[in-house]
Coordinates of C-alpha atoms in Angstrom, one line a residue:
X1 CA 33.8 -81.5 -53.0
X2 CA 35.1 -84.5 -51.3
X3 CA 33.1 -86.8 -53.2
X4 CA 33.8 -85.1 -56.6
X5 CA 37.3 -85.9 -55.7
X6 CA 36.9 -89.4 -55.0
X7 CA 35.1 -90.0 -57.6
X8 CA 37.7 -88.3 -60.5
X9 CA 40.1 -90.9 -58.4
X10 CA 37.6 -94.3 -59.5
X11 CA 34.9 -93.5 -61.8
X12 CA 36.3 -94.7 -65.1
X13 CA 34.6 -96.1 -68.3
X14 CA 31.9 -93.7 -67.7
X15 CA 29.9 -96.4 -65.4
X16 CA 27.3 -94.5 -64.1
X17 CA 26.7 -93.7 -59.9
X18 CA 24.0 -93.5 -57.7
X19 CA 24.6 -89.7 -57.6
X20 CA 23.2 -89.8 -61.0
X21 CA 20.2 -91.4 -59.5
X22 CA 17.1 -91.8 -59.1
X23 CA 17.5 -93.7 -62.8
X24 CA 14.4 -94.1 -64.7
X25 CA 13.1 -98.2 -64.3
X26 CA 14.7 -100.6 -67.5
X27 CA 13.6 -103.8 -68.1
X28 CA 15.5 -106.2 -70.4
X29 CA 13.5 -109.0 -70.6
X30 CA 14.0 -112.9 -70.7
X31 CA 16.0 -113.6 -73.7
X32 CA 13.7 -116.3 -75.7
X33 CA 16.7 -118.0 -77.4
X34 CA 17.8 -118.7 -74.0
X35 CA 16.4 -121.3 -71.4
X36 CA 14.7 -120.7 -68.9
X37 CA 16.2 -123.7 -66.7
X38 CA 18.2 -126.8 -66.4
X39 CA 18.3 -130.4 -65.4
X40 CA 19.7 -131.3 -61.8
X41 CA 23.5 -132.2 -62.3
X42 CA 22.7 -136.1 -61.6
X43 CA 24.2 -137.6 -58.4
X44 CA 26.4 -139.6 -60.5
X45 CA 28.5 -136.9 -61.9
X46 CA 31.9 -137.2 -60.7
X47 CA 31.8 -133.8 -59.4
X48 CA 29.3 -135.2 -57.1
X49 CA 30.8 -138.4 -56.1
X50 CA 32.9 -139.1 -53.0
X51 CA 36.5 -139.4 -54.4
X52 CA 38.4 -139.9 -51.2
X53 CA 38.6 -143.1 -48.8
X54 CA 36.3 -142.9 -45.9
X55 CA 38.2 -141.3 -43.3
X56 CA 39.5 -138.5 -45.5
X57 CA 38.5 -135.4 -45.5
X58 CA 36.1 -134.0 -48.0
X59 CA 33.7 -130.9 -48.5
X60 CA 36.1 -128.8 -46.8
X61 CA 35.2 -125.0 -46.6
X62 CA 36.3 -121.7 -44.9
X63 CA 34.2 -119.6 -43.2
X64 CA 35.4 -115.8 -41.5
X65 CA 34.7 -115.4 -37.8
X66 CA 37.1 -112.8 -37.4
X67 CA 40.4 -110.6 -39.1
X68 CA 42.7 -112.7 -37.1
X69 CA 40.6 -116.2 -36.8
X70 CA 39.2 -118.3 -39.7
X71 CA 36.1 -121.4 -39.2
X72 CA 37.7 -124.5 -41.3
X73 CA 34.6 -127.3 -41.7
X74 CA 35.2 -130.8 -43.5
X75 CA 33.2 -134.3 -43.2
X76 CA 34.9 -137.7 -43.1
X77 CA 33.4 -141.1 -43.2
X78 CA 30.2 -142.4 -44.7
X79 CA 26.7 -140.7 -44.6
X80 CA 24.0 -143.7 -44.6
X81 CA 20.3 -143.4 -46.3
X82 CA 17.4 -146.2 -45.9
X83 CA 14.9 -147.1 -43.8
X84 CA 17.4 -148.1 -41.1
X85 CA 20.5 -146.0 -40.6
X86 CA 22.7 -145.6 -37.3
X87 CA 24.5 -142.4 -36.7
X88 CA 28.1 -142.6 -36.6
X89 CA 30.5 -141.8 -33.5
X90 CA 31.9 -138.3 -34.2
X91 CA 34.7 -138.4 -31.2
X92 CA 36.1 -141.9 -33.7
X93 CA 37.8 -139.4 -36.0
X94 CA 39.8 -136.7 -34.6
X95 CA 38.8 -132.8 -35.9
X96 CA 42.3 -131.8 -36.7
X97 CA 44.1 -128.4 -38.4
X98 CA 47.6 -128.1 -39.4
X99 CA 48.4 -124.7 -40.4
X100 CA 51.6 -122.4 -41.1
X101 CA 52.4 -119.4 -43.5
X102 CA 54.6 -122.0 -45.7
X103 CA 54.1 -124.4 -47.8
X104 CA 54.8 -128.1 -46.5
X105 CA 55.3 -126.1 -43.0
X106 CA 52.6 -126.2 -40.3
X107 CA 54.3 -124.9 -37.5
X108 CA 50.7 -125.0 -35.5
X109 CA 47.8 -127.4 -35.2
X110 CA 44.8 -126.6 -33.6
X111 CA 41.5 -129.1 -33.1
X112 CA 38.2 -128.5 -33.3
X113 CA 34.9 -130.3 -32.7
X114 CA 32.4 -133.2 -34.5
X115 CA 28.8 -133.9 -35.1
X116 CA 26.4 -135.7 -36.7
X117 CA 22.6 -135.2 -37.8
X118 CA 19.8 -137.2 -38.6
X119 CA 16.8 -136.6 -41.3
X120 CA 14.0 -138.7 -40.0
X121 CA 11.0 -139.7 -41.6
X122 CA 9.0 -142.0 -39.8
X123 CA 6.5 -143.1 -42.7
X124 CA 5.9 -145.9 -45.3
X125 CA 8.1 -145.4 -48.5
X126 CA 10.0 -142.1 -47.3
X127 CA 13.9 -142.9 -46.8
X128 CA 15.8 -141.9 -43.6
X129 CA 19.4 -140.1 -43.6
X130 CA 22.2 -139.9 -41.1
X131 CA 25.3 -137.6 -42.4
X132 CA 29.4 -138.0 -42.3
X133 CA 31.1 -136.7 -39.3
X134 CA 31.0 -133.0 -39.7
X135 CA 34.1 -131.8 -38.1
X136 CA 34.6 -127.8 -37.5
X137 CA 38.0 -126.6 -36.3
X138 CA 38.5 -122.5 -35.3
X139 CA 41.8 -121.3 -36.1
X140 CA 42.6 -118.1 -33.5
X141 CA 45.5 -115.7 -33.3
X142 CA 46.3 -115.1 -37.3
X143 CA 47.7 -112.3 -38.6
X144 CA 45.3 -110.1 -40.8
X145 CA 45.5 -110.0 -44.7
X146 CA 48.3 -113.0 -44.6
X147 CA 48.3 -116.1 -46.4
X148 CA 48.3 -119.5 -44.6
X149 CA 48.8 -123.0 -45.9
X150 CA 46.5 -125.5 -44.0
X151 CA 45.5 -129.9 -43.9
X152 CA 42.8 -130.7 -41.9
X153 CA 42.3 -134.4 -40.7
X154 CA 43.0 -137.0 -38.4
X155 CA 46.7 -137.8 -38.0
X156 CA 46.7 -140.5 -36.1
X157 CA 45.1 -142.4 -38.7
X158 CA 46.7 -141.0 -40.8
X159 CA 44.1 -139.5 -42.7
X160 CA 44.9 -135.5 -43.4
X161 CA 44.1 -133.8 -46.6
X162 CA 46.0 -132.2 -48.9
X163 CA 47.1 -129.0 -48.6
X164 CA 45.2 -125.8 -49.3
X165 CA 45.9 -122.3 -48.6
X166 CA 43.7 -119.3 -47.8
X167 CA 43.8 -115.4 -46.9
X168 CA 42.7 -113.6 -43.7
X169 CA 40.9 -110.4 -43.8
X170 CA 42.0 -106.9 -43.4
X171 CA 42.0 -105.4 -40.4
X172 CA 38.7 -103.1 -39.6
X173 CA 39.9 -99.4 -40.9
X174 CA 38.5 -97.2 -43.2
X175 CA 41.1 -97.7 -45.8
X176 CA 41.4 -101.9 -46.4
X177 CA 38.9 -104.0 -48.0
X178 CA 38.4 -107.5 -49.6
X179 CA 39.9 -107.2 -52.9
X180 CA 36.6 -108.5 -54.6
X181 CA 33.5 -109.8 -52.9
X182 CA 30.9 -112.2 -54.9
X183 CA 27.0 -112.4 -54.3
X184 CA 25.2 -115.4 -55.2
X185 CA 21.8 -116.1 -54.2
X186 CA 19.5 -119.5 -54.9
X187 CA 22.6 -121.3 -56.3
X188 CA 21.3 -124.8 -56.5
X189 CA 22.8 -128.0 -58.2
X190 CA 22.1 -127.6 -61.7
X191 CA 23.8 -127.2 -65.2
X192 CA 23.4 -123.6 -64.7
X193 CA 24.7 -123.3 -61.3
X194 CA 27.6 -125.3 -63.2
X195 CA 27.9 -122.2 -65.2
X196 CA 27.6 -119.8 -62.0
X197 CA 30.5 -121.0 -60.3
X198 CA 32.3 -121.6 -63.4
X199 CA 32.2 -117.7 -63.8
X200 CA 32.4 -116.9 -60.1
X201 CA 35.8 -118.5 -60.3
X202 CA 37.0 -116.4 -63.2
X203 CA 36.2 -113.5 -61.6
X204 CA 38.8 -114.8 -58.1
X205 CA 36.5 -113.6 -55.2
X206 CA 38.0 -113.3 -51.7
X207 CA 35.2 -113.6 -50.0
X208 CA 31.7 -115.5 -51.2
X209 CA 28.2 -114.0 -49.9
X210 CA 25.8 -116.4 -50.1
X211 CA 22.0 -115.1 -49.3
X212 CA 20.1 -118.6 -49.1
X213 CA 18.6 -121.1 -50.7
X214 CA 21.6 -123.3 -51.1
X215 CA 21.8 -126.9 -52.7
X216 CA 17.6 -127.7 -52.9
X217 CA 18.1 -131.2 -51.6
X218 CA 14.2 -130.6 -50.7
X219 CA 13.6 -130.3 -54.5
X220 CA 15.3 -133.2 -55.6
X221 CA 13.2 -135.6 -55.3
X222 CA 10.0 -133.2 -55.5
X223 CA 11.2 -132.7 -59.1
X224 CA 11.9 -135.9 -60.0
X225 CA 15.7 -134.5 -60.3
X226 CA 17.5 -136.8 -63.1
X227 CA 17.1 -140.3 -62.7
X228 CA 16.0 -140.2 -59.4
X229 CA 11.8 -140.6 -59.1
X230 CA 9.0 -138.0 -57.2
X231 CA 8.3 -139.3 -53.8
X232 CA 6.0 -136.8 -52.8
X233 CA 4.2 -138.2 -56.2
X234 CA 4.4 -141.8 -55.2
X235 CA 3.7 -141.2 -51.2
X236 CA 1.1 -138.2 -51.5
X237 CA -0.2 -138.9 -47.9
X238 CA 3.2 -138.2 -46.0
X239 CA 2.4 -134.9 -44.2
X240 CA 6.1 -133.8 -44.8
X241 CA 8.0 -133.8 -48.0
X242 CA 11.2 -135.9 -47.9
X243 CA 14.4 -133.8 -48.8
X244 CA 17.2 -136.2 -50.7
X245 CA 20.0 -135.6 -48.1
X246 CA 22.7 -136.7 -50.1
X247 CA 22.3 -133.9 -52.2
X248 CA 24.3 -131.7 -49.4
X249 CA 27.2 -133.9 -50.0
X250 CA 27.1 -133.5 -53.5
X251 CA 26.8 -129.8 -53.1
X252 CA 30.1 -129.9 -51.0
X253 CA 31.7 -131.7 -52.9
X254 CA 30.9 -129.2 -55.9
X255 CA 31.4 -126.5 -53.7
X256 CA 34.8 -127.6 -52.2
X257 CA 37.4 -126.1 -55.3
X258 CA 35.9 -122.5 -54.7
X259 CA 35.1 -123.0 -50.6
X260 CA 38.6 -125.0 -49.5
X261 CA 40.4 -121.7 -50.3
X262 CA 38.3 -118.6 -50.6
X263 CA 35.6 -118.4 -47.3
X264 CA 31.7 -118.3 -47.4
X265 CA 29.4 -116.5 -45.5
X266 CA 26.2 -117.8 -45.3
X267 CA 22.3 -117.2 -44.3
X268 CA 19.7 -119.8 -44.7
X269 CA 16.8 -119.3 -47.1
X270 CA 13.4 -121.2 -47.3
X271 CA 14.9 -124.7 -49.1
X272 CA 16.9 -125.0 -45.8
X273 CA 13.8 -125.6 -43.6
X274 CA 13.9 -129.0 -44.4
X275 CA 10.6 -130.3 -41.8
X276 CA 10.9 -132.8 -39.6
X277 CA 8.4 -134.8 -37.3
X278 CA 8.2 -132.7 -34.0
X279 CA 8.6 -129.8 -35.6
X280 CA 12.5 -130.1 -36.1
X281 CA 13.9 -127.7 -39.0
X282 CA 17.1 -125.9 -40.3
X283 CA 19.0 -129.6 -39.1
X284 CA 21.4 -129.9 -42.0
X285 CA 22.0 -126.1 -42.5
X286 CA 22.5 -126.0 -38.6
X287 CA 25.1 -128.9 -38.6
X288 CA 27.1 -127.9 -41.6
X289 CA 27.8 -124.4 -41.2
X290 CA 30.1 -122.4 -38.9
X291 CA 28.9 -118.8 -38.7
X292 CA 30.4 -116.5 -36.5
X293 CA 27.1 -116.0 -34.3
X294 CA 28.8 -116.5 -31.1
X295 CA 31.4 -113.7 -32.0
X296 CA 29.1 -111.5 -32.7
X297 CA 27.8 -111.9 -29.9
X298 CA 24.2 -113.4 -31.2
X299 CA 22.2 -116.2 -29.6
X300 CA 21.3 -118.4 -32.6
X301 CA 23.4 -119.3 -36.1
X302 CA 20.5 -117.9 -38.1
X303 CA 21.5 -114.2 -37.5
X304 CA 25.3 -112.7 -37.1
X305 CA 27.5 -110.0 -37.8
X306 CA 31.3 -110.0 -39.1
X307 CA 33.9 -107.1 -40.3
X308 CA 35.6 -107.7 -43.3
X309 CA 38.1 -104.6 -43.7
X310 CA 35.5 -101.4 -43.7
X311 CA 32.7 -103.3 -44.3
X312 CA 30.2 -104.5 -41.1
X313 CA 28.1 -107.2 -42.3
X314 CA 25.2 -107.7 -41.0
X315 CA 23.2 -111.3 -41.6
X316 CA 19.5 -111.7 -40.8
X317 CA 17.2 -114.9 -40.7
X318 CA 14.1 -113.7 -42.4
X319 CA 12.3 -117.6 -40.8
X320 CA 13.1 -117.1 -37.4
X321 CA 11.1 -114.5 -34.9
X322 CA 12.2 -111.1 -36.7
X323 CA 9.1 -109.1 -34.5
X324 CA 10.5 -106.1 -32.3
X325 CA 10.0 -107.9 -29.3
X326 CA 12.0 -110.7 -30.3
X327 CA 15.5 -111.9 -29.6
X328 CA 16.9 -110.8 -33.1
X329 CA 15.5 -107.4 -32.7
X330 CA 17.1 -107.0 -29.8
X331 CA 20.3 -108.3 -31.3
X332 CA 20.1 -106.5 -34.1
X333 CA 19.9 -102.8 -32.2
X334 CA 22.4 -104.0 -30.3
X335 CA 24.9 -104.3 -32.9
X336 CA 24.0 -101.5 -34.8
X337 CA 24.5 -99.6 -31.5
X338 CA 28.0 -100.9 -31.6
X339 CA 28.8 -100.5 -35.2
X340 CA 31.3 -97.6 -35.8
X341 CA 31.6 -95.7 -39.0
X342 CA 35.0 -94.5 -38.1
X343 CA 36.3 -98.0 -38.2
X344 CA 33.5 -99.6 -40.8
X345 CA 32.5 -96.7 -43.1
X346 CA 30.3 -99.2 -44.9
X347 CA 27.2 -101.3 -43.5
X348 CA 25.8 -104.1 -45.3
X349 CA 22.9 -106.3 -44.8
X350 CA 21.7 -109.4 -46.6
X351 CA 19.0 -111.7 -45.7
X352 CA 16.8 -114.0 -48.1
X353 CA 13.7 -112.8 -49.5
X354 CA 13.8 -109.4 -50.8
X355 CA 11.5 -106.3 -49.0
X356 CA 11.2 -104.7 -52.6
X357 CA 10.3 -106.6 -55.7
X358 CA 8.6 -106.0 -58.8
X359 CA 8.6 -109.7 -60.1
X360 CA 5.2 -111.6 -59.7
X361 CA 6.6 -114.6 -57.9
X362 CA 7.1 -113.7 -54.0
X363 CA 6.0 -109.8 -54.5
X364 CA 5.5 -108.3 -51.1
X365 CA 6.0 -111.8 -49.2
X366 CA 7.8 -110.9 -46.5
X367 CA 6.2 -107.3 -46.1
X368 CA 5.9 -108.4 -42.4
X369 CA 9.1 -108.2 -41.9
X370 CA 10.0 -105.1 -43.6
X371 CA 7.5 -103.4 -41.5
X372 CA 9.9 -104.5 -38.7
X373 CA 12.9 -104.1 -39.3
X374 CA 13.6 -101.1 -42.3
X375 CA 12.9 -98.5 -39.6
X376 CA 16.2 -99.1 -37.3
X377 CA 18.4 -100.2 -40.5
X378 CA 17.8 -96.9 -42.0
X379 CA 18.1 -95.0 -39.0
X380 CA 21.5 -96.7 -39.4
X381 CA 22.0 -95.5 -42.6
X382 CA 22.6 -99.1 -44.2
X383 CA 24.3 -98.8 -47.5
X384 CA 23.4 -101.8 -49.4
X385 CA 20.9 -104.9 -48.8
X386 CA 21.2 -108.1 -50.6
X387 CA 18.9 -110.5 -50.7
X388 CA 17.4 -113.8 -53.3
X389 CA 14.7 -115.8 -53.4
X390 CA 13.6 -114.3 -56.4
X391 CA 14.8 -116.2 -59.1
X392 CA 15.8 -112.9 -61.3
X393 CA 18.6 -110.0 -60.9
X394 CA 16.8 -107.0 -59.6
X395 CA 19.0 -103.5 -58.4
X396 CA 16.6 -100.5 -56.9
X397 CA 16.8 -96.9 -56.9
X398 CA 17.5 -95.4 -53.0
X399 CA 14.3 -96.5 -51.3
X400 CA 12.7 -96.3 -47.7
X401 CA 9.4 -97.2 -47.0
X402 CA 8.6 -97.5 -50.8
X403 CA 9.5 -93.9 -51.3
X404 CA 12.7 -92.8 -53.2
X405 CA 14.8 -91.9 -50.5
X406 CA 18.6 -90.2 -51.5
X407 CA 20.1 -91.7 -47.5
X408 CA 18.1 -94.9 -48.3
X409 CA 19.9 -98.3 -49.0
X410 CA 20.3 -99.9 -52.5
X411 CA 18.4 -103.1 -52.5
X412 CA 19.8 -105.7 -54.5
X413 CA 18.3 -109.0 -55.7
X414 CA 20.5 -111.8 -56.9
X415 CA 18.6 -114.9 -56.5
X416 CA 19.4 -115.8 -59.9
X417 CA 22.0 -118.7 -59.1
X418 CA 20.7 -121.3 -61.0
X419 CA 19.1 -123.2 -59.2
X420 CA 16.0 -126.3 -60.4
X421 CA 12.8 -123.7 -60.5
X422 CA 13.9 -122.0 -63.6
X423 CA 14.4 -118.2 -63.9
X424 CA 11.2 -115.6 -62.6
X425 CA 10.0 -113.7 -66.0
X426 CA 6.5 -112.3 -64.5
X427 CA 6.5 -109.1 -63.7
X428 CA 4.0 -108.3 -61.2
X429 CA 3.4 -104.5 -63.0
X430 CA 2.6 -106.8 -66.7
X431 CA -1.2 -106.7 -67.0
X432 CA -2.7 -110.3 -66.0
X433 CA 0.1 -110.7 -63.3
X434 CA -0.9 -109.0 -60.4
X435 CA -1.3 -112.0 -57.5
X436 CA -4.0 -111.6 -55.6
X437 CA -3.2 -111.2 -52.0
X438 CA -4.0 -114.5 -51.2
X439 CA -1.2 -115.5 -53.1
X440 CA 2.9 -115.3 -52.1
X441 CA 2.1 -116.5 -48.9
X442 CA 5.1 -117.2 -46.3
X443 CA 6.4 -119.9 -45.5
X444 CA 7.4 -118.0 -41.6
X445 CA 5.7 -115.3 -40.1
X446 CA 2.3 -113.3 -41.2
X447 CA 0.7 -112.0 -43.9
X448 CA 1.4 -107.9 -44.0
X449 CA 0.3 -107.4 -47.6
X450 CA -1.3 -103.6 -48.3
X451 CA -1.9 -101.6 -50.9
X452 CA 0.2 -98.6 -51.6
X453 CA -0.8 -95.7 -49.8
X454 CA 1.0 -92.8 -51.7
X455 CA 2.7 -92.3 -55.1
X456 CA 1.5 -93.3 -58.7
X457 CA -0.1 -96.7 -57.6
X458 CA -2.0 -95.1 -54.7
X459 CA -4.9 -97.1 -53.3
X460 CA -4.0 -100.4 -55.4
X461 CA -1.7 -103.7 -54.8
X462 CA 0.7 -103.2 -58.0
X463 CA 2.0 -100.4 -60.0
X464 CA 0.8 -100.1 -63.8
X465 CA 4.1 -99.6 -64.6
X466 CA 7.2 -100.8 -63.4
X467 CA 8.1 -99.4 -59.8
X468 CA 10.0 -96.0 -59.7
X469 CA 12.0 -97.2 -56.7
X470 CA 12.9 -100.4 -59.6
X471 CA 16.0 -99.2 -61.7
X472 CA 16.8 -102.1 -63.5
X473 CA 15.8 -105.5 -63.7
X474 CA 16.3 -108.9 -65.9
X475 CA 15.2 -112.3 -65.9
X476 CA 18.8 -114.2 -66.7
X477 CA 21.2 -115.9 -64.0
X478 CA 23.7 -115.0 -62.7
X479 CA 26.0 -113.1 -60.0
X480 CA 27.1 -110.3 -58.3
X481 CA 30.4 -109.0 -57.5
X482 CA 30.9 -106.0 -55.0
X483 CA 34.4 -104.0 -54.9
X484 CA 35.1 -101.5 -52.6
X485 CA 37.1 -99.1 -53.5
X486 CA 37.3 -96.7 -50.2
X487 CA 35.0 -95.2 -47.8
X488 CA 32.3 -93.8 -50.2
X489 CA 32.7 -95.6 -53.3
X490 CA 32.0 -99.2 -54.2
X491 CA 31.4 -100.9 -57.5
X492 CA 28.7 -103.4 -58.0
X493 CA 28.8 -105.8 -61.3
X494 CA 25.9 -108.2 -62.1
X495 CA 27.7 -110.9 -64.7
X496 CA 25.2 -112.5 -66.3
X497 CA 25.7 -117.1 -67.2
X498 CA 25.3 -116.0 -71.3
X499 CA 28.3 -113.6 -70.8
X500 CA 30.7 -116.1 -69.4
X501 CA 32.5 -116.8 -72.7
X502 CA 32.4 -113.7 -74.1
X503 CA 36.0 -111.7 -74.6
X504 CA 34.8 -108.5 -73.9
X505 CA 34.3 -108.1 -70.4
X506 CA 31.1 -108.1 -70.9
X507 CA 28.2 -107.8 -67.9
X508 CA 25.0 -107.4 -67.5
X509 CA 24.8 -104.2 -64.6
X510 CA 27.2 -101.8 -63.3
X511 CA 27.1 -99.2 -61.2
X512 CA 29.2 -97.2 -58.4
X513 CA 27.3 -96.7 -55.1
X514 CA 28.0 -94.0 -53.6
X515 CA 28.1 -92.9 -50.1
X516 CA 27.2 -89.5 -48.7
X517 CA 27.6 -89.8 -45.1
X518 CA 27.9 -85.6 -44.6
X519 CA 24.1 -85.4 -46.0
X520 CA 22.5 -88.6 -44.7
X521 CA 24.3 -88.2 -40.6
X522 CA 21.6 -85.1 -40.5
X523 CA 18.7 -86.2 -42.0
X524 CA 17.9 -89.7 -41.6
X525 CA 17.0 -89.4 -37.8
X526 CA 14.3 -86.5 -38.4
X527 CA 12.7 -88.7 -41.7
X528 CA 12.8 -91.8 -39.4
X529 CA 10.9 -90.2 -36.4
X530 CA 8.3 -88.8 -39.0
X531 CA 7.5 -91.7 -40.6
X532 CA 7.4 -94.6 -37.9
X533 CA 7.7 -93.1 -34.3
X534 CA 10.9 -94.6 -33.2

């Protein structure tokens, strides 16, 4: 009765809920008027280009770590790329914050820390890269849900920034949330990433999730981006693809009108491997983001946890160990043991390749790691997983263990950013497009693929027909935008790039997702036992 209540309080327009549910699958295929891709926005853009004098601040962005503390990152000086580069000195500038809840008053200052990376590549043709100083500053003891008015810099220069102004979360509680939380997955540096954000900023997020696969500075020069040439073309024999490093800068730059005033959570995907000799990865992802790992008490920046309002988020790193004898297993049960519902009613998870996907391209990739892990997130009665990688907008039915599942999470896929590969149209389920399973092969961990045991596409690799646990998917870009409304009821929007300009409000997917905490509390436990004896 509860629920019926609720709902007669939110449910307008008659947008449908996941009561309603299980929906049969929809398609809406790839628009052929449309294209499928874009050029790389070219490194001369002024979007791209380094507009302030060396030692001022640029790329700034906001991270959370916590309701009453807030991660500000910036880069001054010069980032250097050739066959010979020296690193700059990061303790040269100082890491500086001004903040105060008035404008033109900072009535406190707080200073941070500095580093620099290197991307080496120690073979003929193949240029090297050291970065800016990357400066990250942690601003403690704010009030929750109150604006603040911040410069960052080094004063003794003088060289601070202008100022910019940002929000703190809610406090945990059942009853305060973000106002309006986007979801963008695969973003890249393109014309239609262009779009993305374009519409991302109409919409006025509070908060930016962003599930991986961030600028592609490794498939720059693989694509022979515009007006730049392929080096893995001209230098076959390198054993290790160069990534163009300056397309990071570029990509903060571009990034820095949405990220100096509305803060980005962030997991890394496959593009930010980035291989080194010696078997050094992740160095540039590492270096430029401030997660709140160390708050949430994990042991590496690839996996963490944050509250924002009544929402626990929970962020996992699909390419480090994700095993159950592994340190992010262990993490992970940790802070699910932790997490209240009294405080958080909602639990959300994102990480970057999706467990369920009907597309062709990446289908059952990373069934390794769902083996692992969807036992103890269900048993937790996670509400909503988002992922990308796939370059297509994909929402599922309630699913565990590839069985429609009423108290199992709705899996979202968003990796429809925009990025240089073009949009996924295959459908795995299409006759002719079933990979083999030699195919979709991981770039971390093992190879876990099966065929189904149960259900309509019993004893075979893909379904005939699209998945029953698939409700709706499209081949457009795009993003997501998730607004909770209160402890049961949150509504999801896809926006698809084509609708931007349209006056209609118009979107691509909508739905409220519903909780039922009374009916999954009791039964999840017993299914979970059943079906993989933990």
């Amino acid at each position: 009765m509860m629920i019926t209540t609720q709902c007669l309080l939110v449910c307008t327009k008659n947008i449908p809920t996941t009561l309603d549910g299980p929906f049969d699958p929809k398609t809406r295929r790839f628009d052929p008027s449309l294209r499928r891709g874009s050029d790389d926005i070219p490194m001369s853009d002024k979007g791209l280009k380094k507009n302030v004098s060396s030692n001022f601040p640029e790329q700034i962005a906001l991270a959370f770590s916590s309701p009453s503390s807030m991660w500000v990152t910036w880069l001054t000086g010069d980032a250097q790329i050739g066959a010979h580069v020296t690193p700059l000195d990061p303790s040269l500038v100082a890491s500086e914050v001004w903040y105060g809840k008035n404008t033109g008053k900072y009535s406190n200052k707080v200073k941070g820390n500095a580093v620099v990376y290197s991307q080496l590549y120690p073979f003929k043709g193949l240029l090297n890269y050291t970065s800016a100083i990357i400066h990250h500053a942690r601003i403690d003891g704010l009030e929750p849900g109150t604006k603040y008015y911040y410069k960052c810099g080094d004063s003794s220069i003088p060289a601070m920034s202008q100022e910019y102004v940002f929000e703190t979360l809610p406090l945990p509680g059942p009853s305060s949330y973000p106002r309006r939380i986007a979801v963008i997955g695969d973003l890249g540096l393109t014309r239609n990433s262009s779009t993305t954000i374009d519409h991302v900023s109409q919409n006025d997020p509070s908060m930016i999730l962003m599930v991986g696969d961030l600028c592609y500075a490794n498939q720059y020069l693989t694509t022979g981006g515009k007006g730049a040439p392929c080096y893995s073309c001209a230098f076959p024999d390198a054993p290790i693809r160069e990534t163009f490093q300056p397309r990071w800068d570029g990509w903060g730059r571009f990034m820095q009108p949405l990220t100096s005033r509305i803060p980005m959570m962030v997991i890394e995907g496959n593009h930010e491997i980035e291989p080194q000799v010696s078997g050094i990865t992740f160095k540039s992802y590492t270096a430029r983001f401030a997660v709140p790992f160390e708050e949430s008490k994990s042991n590496s920046n690839f996996y963490y946890s944050f509250d924002a309002g009544g929402i626990h988020f929970i962020m996992l790193g699909a390419y480090v160990d994700y095993n159950r004898t592994g340190p992010q297993y262990a993490w992970l049960k940790e802070d699910l043991h932790k997490f209240d519902r009294t405080v958080t009613p909602w639990l959300v998870a994102a990480w970057h390749p999706p467990w369920y996907n009907s597309f062709s391209s990446h289908y059952q990739e990373f069934e390794c790691m769902r083996q692992e892990m969807e036992a103890i997130l269900y048993q937790h009665g996670v509400d909503i997983v988002f992922s990308g990688h796939v370059h297509a907008y994909e929402r599922m039915n309630r699913v565990y263990n590839y069985s429609l599942d009423q108290c199992g999470p709705v899996y979202i896929t968003v990796g429809d950013g925009g990025n240089i590969e073009q949009v996924d149209v295959k459908f795995a389920d299409d006759p002719g497009n079933c990979p083999s399973p030699g195919d979709n092969m991981p770039e971390f961990g093992g190879v876990c693929h099966i065929n189904f045991t149960s259900g309509p596409a019993k004893g075979k690799f893909c379904w005939d027909k699209q998945p029953e646990w698939s409700a709706f998917r499209e081949s457009s870009f795009g993003h997501g935008i998730l607004e909770v409304v209160n402890s049961t009821y949150a509504l999801w929007t896809w926006h698809r790039n084509q609708d931007v300009y349209k006056e209609d409000n118009h979107h691509g997917d909508q739905i409220y997702i519903v909780r039922q905490p009374d009916l999954c509390s009791k039964s999840i436990p017993r299914k979970v036992m059943m079906r993989s004896g933990i």
